[in-house]
Amino acid sequence: MMIESPQPRPQFAICIHSDDPDLLTPRMIYEVLPDESAARSHYVRVIDNEGEDYLYPADYFVFVDFSPPIQEILLRTSV
């Protein structure tokens, strides 16, 4: 019998700084994708305004922990 590992919990962040408003919009919520290598370099991988996952400096964001029902709503309404 194969034991399934639990799905990682979705993470979200609010943009507080952007060098290019076409890619990141301040005060907008972004989904954060797991990337341990990026985190060690103080970057985060997010799905930006163009729908692409890309690395941005972690200090461009404030990380937020939404309740599971809110996470589901945000994932359903993602770009």
Tab-separated table of C-alpha atoms in Angstrom:
chain	number	residue	atom	x	y	z
A	1	MET	CA	0.000	0.000	0.000
A	2	MET	CA	1.346	3.375	-1.005
A	3	ILE	CA	1.120	6.151	1.556
A	4	GLU	CA	0.331	9.544	0.084
A	5	SER	CA	2.150	12.523	1.488
A	6	PRO	CA	-0.080	15.438	2.368
A	7	GLN	CA	-0.459	18.175	-0.224
A	8	PRO	CA	1.553	21.276	0.652
A	9	ARG	CA	-0.669	24.014	1.956
A	10	PRO	CA	-1.133	26.856	-0.551
A	11	GLN	CA	0.724	30.021	0.313
A	12	PHE	CA	-0.155	33.558	-0.618
A	13	ALA	CA	1.552	36.934	-0.438
A	14	ILE	CA	0.501	40.530	-0.932
A	15	CYS	CA	2.751	42.612	-3.171
A	16	ILE	CA	4.075	45.747	-1.457
A	17	HIS	CA	6.679	46.770	-4.052
A	18	SER	CA	7.111	46.389	-7.775
A	19	ASP	CA	9.709	47.465	-10.314
A	20	ASP	CA	7.302	46.645	-13.145
A	21	PRO	CA	3.554	47.139	-12.551
A	22	ASP	CA	2.810	45.072	-15.663
A	23	LEU	CA	4.200	42.031	-13.816
A	24	LEU	CA	3.375	42.759	-10.157
A	25	THR	CA	0.715	45.100	-8.811
A	26	PRO	CA	1.129	46.524	-5.300
A	27	ARG	CA	-1.684	45.453	-2.893
A	28	MET	CA	-2.578	42.468	-5.108
A	29	ILE	CA	-2.556	38.890	-3.726
A	30	TYR	CA	-0.249	36.368	-5.432
A	31	GLU	CA	0.020	32.614	-5.074
A	32	VAL	CA	3.465	31.542	-3.862
A	33	LEU	CA	4.862	28.323	-5.325
A	34	PRO	CA	7.214	26.144	-3.255
A	35	ASP	CA	10.878	26.755	-4.156
A	36	GLU	CA	13.374	26.031	-1.368
A	37	SER	CA	16.367	27.072	-3.467
A	38	ALA	CA	14.816	30.483	-4.155
A	39	ALA	CA	13.907	30.918	-0.482
A	40	ARG	CA	17.535	30.348	0.548
A	41	SER	CA	18.465	33.272	-1.738
A	42	HIS	CA	15.647	35.462	-0.306
A	43	TYR	CA	13.503	35.137	-3.420
A	44	VAL	CA	10.009	33.752	-3.873
A	45	ARG	CA	8.394	32.111	-6.858
A	46	VAL	CA	4.998	33.633	-7.601
A	47	ILE	CA	2.545	33.514	-10.478
A	48	ASP	CA	2.720	37.075	-11.788
A	49	ASN	CA	0.243	39.213	-13.750
A	50	GLU	CA	1.197	37.485	-16.994
A	51	GLY	CA	0.282	34.086	-15.491
A	52	GLU	CA	3.926	32.952	-15.451
A	53	ASP	CA	5.751	31.667	-12.386
A	54	TYR	CA	8.833	33.765	-11.810
A	55	LEU	CA	11.285	34.638	-9.038
A	56	TYR	CA	10.992	37.974	-7.256
A	57	PRO	CA	12.760	39.363	-4.188
A	58	ALA	CA	10.976	38.220	-1.029
A	59	ASP	CA	10.932	41.769	0.319
A	60	TYR	CA	8.496	42.714	-2.467
A	61	PHE	CA	5.812	40.817	-0.503
A	62	VAL	CA	4.109	40.399	2.844
A	63	PHE	CA	3.201	36.753	3.416
A	64	VAL	CA	-0.316	36.027	4.614
A	65	ASP	CA	-1.983	32.919	6.009
A	66	PHE	CA	-5.623	32.718	4.952
A	67	SER	CA	-8.122	30.228	6.358
A	68	PRO	CA	-8.734	27.096	4.206
A	69	PRO	CA	-12.094	28.365	2.810
A	70	ILE	CA	-10.444	31.618	1.700
A	71	GLN	CA	-7.509	29.670	0.188
A	72	GLU	CA	-9.954	27.595	-1.866
A	73	ILE	CA	-11.692	30.724	-3.138
A	74	LEU	CA	-8.365	32.339	-4.060
A	75	LEU	CA	-7.184	29.208	-5.905
A	76	ARG	CA	-10.435	29.028	-7.864
A	77	THR	CA	-10.131	32.661	-8.911
A	78	SER	CA	-6.440	32.536	-9.837
A	79	VAL	CA	-5.362	33.755	-13.246
